Structures are given as C-alpha cells and as structure tokens.
PDB file of N, CA and C and ligand atoms in Angstrom:
ATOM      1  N   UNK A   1       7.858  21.681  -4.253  1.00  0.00           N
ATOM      2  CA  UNK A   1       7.322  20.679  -5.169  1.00  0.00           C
ATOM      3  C   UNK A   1       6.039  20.093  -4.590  1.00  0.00           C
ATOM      4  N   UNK A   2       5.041  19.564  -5.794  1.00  0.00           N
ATOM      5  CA  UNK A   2       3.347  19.238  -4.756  1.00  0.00           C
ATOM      6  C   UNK A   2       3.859  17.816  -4.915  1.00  0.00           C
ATOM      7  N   UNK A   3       3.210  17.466  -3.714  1.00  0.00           N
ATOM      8  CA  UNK A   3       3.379  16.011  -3.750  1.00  0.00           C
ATOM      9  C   UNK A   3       2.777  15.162  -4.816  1.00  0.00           C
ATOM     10  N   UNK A   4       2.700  13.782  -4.768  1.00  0.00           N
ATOM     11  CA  UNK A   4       1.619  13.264  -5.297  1.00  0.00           C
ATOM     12  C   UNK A   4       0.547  12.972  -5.085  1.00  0.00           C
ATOM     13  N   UNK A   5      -0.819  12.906  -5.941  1.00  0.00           N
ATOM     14  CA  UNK A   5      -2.011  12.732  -5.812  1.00  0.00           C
ATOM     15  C   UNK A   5      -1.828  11.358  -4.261  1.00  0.00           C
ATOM     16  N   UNK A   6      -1.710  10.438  -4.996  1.00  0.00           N
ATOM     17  CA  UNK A   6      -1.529   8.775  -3.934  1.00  0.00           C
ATOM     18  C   UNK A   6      -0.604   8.602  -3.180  1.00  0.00           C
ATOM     19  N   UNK A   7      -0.613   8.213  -1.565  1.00  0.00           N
ATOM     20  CA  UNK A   7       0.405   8.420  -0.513  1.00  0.00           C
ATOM     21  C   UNK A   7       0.002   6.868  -0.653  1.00  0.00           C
ATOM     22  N   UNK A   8       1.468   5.856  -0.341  1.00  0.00           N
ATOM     23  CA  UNK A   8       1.178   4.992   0.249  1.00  0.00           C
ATOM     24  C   UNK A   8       2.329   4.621   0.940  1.00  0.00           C
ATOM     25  N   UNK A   9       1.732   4.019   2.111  1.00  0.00           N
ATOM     26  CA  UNK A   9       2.237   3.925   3.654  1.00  0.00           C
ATOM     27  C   UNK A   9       3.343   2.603   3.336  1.00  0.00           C
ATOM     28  N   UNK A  10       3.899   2.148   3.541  1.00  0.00           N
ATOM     29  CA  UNK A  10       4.526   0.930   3.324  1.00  0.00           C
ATOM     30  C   UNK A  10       5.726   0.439   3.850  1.00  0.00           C
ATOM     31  N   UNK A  11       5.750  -1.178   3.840  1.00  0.00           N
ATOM     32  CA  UNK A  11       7.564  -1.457   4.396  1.00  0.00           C
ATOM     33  C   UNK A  11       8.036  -1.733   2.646  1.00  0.00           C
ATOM     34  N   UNK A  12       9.752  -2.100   3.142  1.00  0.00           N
ATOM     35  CA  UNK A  12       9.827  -2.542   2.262  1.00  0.00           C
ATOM     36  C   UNK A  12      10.077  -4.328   2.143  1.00  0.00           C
ATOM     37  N   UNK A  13       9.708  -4.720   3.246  1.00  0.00           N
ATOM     38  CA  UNK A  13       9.807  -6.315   3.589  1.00  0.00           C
ATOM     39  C   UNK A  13       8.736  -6.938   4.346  1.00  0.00           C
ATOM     40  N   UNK A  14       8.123  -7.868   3.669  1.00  0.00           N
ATOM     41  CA  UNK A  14       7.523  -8.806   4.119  1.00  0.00           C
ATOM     42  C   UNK A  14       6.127  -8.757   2.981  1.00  0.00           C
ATOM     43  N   UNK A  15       5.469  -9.951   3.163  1.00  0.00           N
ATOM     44  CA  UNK A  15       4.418 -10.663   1.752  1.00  0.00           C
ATOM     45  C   UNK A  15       3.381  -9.584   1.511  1.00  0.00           C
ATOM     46  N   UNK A  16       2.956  -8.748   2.519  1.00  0.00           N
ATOM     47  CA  UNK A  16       1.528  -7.847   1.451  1.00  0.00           C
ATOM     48  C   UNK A  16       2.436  -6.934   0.988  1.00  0.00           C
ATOM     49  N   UNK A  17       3.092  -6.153   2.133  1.00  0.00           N
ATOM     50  CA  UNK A  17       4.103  -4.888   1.771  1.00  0.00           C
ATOM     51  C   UNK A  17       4.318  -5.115   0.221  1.00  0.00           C
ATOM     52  N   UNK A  18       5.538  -6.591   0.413  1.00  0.00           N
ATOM     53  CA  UNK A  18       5.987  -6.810  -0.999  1.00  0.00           C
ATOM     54  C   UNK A  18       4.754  -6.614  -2.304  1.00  0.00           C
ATOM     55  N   UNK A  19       3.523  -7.375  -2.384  1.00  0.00           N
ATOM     56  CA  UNK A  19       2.702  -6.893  -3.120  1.00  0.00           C
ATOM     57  C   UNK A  19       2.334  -5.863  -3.672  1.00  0.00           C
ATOM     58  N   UNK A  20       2.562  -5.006  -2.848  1.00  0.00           N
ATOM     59  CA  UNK A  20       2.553  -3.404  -3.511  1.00  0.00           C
ATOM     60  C   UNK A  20       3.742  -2.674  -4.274  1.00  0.00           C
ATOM     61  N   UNK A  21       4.963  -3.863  -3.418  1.00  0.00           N
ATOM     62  CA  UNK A  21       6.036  -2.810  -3.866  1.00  0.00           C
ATOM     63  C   UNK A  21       6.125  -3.716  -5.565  1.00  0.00           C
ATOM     64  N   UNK A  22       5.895  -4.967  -5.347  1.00  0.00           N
ATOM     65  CA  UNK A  22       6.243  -5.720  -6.841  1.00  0.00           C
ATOM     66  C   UNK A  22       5.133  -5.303  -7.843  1.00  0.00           C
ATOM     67  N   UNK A  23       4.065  -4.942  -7.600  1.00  0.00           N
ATOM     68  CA  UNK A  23       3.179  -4.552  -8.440  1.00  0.00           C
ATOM     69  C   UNK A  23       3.395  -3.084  -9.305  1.00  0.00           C
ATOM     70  N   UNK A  24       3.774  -2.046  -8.062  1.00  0.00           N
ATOM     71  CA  UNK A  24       4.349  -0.666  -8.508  1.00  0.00           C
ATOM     72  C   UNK A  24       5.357  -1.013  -9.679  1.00  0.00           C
ATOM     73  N   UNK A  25       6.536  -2.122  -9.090  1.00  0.00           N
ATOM     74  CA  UNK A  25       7.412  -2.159 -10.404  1.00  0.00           C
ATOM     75  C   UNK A  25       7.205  -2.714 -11.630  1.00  0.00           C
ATOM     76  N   UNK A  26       6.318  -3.430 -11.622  1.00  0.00           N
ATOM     77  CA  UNK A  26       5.884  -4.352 -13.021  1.00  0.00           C
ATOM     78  C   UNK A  26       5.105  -3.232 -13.725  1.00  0.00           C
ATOM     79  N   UNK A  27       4.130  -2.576 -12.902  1.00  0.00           N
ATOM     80  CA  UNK A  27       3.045  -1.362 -13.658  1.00  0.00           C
ATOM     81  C   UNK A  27       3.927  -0.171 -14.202  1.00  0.00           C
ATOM     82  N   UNK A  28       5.002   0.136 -13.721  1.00  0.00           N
ATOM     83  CA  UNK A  28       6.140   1.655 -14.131  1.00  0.00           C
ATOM     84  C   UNK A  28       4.912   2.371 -12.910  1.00  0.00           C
ATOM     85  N   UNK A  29       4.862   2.452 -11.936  1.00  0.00           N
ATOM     86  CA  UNK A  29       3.851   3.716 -12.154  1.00  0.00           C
ATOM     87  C   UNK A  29       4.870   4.399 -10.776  1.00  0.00           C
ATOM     88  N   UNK A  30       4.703   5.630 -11.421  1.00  0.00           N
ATOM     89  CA  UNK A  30       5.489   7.079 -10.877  1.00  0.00           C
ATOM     90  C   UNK A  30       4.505   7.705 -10.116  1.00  0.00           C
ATOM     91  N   UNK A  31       3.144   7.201 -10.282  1.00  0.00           N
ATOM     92  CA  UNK A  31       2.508   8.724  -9.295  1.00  0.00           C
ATOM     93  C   UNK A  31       2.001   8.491  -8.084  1.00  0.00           C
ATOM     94  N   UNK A  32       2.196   7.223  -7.331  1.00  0.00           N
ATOM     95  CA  UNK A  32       2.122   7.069  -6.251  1.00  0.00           C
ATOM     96  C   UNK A  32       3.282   7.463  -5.674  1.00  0.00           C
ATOM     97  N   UNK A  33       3.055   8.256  -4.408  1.00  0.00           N
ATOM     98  CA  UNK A  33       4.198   8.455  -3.773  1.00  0.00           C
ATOM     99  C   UNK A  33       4.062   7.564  -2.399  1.00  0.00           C
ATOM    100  N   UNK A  34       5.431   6.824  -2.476  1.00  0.00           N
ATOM    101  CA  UNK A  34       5.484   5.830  -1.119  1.00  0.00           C
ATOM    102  C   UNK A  34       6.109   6.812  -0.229  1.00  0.00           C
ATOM    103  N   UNK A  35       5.810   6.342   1.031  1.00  0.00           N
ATOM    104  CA  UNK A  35       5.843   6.803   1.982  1.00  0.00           C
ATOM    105  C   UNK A  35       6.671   5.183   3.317  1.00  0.00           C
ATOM    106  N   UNK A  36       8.508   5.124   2.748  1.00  0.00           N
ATOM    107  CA  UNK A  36       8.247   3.714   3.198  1.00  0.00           C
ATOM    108  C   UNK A  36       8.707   3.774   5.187  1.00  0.00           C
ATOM    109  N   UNK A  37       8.400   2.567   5.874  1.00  0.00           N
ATOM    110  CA  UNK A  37       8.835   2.247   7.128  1.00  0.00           C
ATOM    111  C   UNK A  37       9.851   1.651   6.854  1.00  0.00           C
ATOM    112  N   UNK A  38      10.887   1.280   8.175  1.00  0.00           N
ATOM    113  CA  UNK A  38      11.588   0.416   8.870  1.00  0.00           C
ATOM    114  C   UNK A  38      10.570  -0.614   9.453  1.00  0.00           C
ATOM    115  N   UNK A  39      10.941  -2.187   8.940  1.00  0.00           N
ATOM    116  CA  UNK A  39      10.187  -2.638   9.040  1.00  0.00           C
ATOM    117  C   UNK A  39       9.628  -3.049  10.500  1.00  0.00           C
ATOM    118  N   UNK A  40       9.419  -2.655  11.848  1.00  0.00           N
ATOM    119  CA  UNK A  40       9.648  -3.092  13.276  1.00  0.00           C
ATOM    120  C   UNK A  40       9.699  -4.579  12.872  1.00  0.00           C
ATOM    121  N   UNK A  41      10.443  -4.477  14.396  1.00  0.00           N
ATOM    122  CA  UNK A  41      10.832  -5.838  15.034  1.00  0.00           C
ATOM    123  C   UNK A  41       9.828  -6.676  16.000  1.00  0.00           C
ATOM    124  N   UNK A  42       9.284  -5.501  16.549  1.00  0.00           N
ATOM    125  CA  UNK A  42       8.416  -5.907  17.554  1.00  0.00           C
ATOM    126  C   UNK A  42       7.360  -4.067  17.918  1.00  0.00           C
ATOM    127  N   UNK A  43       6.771  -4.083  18.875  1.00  0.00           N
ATOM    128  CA  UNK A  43       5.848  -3.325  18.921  1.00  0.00           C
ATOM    129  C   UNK A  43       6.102  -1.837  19.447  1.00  0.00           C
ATOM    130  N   UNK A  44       7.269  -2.311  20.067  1.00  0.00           N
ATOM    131  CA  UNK A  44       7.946  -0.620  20.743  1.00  0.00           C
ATOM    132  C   UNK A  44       7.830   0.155  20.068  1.00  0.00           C
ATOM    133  N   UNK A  45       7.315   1.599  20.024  1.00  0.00           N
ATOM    134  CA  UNK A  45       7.548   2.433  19.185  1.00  0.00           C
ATOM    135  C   UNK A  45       5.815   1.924  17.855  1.00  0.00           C
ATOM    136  N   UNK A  46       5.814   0.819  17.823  1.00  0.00           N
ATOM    137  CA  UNK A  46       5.050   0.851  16.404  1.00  0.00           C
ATOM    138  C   UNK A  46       2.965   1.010  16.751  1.00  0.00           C
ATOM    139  N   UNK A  47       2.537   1.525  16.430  1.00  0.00           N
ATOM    140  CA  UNK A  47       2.558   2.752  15.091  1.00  0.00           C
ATOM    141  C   UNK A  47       3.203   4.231  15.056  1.00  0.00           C
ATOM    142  N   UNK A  48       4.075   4.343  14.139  1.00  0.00           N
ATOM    143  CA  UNK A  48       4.326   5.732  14.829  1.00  0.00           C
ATOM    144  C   UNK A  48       3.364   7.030  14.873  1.00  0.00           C
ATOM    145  N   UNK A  49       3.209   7.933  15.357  1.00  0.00           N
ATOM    146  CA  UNK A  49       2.000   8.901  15.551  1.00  0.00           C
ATOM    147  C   UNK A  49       1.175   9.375  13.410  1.00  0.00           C
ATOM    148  N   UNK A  50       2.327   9.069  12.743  1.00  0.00           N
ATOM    149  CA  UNK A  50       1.820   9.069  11.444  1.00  0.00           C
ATOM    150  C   UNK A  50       0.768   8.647  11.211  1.00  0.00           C
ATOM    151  N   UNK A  51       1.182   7.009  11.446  1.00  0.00           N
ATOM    152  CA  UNK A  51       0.361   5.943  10.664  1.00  0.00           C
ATOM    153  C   UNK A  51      -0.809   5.672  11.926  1.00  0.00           C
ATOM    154  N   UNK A  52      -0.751   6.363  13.092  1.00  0.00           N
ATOM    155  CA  UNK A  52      -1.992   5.495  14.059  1.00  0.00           C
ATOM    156  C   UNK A  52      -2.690   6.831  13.869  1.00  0.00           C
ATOM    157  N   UNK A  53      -2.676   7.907  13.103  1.00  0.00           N
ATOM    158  CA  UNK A  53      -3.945   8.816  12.747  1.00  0.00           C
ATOM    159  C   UNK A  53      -4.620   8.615  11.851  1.00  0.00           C
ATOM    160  N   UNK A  54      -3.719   7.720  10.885  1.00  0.00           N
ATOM    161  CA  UNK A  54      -4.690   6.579  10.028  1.00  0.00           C
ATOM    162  C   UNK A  54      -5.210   5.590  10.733  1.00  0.00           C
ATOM    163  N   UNK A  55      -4.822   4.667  10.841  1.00  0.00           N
ATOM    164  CA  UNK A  55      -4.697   3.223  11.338  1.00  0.00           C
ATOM    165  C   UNK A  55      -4.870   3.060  12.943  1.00  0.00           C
ATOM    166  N   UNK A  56      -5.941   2.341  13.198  1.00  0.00           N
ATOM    167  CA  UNK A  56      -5.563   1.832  14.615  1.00  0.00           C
ATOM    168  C   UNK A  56      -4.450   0.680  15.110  1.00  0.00           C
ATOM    169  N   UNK A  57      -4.755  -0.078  13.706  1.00  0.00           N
ATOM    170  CA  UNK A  57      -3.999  -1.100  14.049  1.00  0.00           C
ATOM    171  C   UNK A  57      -2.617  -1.364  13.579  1.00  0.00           C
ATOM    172  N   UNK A  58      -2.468   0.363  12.729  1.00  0.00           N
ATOM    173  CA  UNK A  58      -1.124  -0.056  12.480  1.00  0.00           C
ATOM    174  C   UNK A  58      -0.490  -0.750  11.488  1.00  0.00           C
ATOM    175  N   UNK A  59      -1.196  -1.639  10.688  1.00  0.00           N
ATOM    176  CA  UNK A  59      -1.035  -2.631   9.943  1.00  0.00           C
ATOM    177  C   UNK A  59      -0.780  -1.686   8.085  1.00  0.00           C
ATOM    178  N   UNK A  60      -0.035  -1.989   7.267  1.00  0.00           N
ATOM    179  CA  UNK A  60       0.605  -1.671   6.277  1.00  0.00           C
ATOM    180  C   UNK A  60       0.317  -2.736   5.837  1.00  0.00           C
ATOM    181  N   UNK A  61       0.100  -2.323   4.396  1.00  0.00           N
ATOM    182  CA  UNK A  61      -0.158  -1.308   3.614  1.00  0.00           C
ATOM    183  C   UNK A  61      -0.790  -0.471   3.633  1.00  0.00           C
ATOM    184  N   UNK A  62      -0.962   0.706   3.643  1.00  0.00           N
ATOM    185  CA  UNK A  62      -2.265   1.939   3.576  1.00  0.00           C
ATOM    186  C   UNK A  62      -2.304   2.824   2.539  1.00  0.00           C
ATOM    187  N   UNK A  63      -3.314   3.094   1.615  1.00  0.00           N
ATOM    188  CA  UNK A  63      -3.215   4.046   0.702  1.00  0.00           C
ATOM    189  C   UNK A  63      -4.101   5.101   1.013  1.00  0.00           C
ATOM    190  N   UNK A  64      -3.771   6.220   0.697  1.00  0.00           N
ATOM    191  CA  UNK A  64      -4.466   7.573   0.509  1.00  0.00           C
ATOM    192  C   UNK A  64      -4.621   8.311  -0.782  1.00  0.00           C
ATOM    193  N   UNK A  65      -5.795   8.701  -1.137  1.00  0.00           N
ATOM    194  CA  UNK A  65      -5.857   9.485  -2.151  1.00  0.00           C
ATOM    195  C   UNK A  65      -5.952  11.098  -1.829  1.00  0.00           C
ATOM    196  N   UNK A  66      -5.993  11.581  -2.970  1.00  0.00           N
ATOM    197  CA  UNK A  66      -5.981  13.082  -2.659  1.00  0.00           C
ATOM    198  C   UNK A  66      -7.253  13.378  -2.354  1.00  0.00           C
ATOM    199  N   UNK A  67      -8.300  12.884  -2.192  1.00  0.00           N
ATOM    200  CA  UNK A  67      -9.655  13.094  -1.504  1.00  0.00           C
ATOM    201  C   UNK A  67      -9.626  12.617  -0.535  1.00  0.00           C
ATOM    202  N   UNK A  68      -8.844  11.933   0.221  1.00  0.00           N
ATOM    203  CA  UNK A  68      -8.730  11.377   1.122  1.00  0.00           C
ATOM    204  C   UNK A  68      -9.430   9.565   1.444  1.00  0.00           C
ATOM    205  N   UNK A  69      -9.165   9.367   0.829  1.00  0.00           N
ATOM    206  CA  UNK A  69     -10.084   8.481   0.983  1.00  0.00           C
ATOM    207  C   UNK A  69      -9.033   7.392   0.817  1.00  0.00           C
ATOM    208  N   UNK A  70      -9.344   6.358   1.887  1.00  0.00           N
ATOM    209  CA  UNK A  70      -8.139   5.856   2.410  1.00  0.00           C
ATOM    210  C   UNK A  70      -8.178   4.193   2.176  1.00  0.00           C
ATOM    211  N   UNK A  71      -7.647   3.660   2.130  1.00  0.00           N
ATOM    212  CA  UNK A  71      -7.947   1.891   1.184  1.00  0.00           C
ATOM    213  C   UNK A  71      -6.643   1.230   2.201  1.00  0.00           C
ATOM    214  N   UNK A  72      -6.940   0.147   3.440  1.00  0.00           N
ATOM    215  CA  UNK A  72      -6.214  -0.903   3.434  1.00  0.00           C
ATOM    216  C   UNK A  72      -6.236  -2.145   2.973  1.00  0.00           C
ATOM    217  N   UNK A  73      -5.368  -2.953   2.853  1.00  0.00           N
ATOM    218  CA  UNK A  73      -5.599  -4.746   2.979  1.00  0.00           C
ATOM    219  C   UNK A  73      -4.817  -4.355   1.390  1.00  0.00           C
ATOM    220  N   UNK A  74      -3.743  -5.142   1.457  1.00  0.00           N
ATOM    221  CA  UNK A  74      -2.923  -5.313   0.209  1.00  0.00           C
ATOM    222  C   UNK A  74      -3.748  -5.383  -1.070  1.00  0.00           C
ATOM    223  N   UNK A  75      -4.447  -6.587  -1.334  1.00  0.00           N
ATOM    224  CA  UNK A  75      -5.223  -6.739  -2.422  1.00  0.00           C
ATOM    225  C   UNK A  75      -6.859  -5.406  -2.711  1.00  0.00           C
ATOM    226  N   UNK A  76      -7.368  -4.795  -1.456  1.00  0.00           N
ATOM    227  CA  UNK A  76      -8.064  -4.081  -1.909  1.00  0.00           C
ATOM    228  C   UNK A  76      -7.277  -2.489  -2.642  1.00  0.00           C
ATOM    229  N   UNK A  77      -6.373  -2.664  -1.776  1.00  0.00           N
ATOM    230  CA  UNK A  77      -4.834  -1.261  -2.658  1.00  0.00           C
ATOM    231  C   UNK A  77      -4.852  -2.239  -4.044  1.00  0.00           C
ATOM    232  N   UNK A  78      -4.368  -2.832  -4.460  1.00  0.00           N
ATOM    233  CA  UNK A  78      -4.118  -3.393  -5.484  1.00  0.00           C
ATOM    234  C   UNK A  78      -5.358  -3.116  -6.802  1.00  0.00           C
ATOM    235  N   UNK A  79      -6.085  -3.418  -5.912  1.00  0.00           N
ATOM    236  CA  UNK A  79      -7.542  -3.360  -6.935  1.00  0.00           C
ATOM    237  C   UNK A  79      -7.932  -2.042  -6.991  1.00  0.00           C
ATOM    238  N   UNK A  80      -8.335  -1.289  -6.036  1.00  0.00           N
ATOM    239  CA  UNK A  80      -7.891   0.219  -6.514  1.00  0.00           C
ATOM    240  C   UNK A  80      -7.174   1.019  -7.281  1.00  0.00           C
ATOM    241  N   UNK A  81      -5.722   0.588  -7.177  1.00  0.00           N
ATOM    242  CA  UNK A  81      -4.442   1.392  -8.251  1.00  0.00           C
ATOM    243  C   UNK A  81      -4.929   0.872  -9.104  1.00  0.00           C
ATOM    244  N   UNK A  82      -5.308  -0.592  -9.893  1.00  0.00           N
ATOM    245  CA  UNK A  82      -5.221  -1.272 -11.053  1.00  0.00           C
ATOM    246  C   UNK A  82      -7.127  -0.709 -11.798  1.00  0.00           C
ATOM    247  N   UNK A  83      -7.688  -0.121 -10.783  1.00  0.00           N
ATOM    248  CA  UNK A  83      -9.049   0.635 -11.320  1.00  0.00           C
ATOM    249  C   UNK A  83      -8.826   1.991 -11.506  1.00  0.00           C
ATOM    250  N   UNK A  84      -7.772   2.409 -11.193  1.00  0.00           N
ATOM    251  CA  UNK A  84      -7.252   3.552 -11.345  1.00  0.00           C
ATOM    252  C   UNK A  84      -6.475   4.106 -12.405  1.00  0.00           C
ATOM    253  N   UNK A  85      -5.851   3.172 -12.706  1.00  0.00           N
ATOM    254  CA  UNK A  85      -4.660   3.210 -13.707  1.00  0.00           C
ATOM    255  C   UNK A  85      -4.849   1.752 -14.476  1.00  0.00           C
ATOM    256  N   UNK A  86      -5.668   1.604 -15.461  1.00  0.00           N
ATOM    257  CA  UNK A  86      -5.864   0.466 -16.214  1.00  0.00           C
ATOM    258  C   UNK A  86      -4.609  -0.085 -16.672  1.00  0.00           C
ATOM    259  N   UNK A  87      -3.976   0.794 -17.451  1.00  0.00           N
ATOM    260  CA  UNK A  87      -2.948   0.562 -18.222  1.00  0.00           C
ATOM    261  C   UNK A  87      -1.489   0.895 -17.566  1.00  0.00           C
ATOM    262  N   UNK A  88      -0.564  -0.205 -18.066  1.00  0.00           N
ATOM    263  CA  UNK A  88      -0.875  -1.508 -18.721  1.00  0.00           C
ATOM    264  C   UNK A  88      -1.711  -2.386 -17.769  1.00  0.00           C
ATOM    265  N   UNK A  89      -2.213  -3.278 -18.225  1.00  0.00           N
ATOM    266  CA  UNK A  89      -3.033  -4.114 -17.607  1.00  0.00           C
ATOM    267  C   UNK A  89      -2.610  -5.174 -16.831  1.00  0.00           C
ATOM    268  N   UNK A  90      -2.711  -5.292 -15.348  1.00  0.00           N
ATOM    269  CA  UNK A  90      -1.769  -6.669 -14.796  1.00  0.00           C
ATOM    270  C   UNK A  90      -3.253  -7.300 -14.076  1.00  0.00           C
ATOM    271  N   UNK A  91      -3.379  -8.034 -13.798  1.00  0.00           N
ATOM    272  CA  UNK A  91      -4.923  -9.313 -13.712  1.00  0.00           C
ATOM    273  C   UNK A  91      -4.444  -9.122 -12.213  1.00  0.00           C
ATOM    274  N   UNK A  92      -4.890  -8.978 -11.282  1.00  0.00           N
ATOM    275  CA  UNK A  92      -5.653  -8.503 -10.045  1.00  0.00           C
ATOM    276  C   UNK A  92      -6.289 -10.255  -9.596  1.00  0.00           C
ATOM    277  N   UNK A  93      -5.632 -11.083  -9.215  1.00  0.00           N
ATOM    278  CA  UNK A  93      -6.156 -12.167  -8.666  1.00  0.00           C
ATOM    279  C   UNK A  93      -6.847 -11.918  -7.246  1.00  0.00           C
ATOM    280  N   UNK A  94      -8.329 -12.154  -7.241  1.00  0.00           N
ATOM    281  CA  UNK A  94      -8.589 -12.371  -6.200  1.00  0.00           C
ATOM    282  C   UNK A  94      -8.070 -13.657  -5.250  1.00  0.00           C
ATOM    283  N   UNK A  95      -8.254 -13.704  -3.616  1.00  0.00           N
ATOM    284  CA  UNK A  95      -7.460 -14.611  -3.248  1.00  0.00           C
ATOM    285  C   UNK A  95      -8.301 -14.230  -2.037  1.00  0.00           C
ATOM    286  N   UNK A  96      -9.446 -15.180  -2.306  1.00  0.00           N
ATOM    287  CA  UNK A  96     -10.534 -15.158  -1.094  1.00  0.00           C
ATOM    288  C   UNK A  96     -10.038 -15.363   0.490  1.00  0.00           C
ATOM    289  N   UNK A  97      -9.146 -15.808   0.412  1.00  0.00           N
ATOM    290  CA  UNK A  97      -8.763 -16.442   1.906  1.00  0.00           C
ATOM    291  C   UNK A  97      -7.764 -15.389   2.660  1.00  0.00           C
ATOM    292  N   UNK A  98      -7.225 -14.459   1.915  1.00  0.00           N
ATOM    293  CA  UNK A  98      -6.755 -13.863   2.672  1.00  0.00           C
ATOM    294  C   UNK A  98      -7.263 -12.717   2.400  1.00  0.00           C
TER     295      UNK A  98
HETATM  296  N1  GSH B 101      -4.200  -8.485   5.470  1.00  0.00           N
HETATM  297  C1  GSH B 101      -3.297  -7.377   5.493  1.00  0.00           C
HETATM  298  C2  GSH B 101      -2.054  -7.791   6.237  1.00  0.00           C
HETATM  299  C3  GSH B 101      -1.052  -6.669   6.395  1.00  0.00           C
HETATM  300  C4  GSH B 101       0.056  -7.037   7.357  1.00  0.00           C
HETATM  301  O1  GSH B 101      -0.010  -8.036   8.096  1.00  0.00           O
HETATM  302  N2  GSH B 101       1.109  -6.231   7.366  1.00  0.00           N
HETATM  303  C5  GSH B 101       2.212  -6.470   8.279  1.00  0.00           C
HETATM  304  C6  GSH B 101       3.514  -6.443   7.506  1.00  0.00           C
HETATM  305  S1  GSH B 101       3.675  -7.825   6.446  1.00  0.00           S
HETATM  306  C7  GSH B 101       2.243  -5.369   9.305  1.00  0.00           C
HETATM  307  O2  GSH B 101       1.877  -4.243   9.008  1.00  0.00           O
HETATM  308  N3  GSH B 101       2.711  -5.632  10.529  1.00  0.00           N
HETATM  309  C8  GSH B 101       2.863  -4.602  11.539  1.00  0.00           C
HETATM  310  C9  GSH B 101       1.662  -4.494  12.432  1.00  0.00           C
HETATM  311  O3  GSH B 101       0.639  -5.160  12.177  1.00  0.00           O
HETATM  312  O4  GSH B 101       1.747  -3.716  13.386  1.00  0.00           O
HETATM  313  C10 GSH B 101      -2.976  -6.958   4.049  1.00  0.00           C
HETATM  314  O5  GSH B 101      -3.189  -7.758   3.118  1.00  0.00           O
HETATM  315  O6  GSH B 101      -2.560  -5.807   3.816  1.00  0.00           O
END
C-alpha cells in the first residue's frame, strides 16, 4: 500500500501536539498520515534517530510533504494543511506570541 502524500510526526499529548491532533478531527481529513510518539518523560532516548534526521531539536509537531518539504511549529502545520485543504473551512487564528 503507498503511503500518504503528508507524514506528520506527532504525540498524542500535550498543547501543540493536541492542536494538530484536534484540528485533523474537526477537518475529517484522512490524507495525512500520522506518524504518532510515546510522549517522553524526559530526554533519554529522545529524539529517536527518525525524528533527529529531521529535527535537531526534536521538538513535535513536524510535517512532511511528498516533496519534501518540511513545516514545524504547530500553528505554521496548521496554516499549511488549512492552505492545503480549504475545505471545510476552520479560521486558522493567528497567536503572535507563541
Ligand atoms: N512552538 C512549538 C512547540 C512544540 C513543543 O514544545 N512540543 C513539545 C511537546 S508539547 C515537544 O516536542 N517536546 C519534546 C522536545 O522538545 O524534545 C510548536 O508550536 O509546535
């Protein structure tokens, strides 16, 4: 089976993670394929060799497209999928401070 076009890296606990995962469910959308963690506890072990060939720092959320082209920081994923996939339409609050 081919994967999907959109990989995204993710936990399933804690406030940006959650952003992606609550947004996926409000939108229906099927064609991202998550890719989820255990959320660490602490640093042992974390990044695993996956995510630090992306990431230096490790930090989740991460998206990938099938061009590769790779989008962190919760709200810039957000604004991407939602430029990606208009419909249905969910309003993309910016939130300067973080
Ligand atoms: N500003 C980032 C924050 C992401 C973030 O802090 N993610 C936490 C989980 S809530 C994380 O990945 N922690 C593990 C680490 O940084 O190694 C965003 O909006 O995506």
């Amino acid at each position: 089976m081919r994967g999907k076009a959109v990989k995204l890296y993710n936990f399933g606990f804690g406030p940006y993670p959650q952003r992606l995962n609550i947004y996926l469910a409000e939108k229906g959308l099927s064609d991202v394929q998550r890719v989820m963690f255990k959320t660490p506890t602490d640093k042992t072990g974390w990044p695993p060799a996956e995510i630090a060939a992306i990431s230096q720092t490790g930090s989740l959320p991460i998206l990938i497209d099938e061009a590769g082209t790779t989008v962190t920081q919760s709200l810039a994923i957000l604004e991407f999928l939602e430029d990606r996939y208009p419909a249905p339409d969910i309003e993309v609050l910016p939130i300067p401070w973080i």
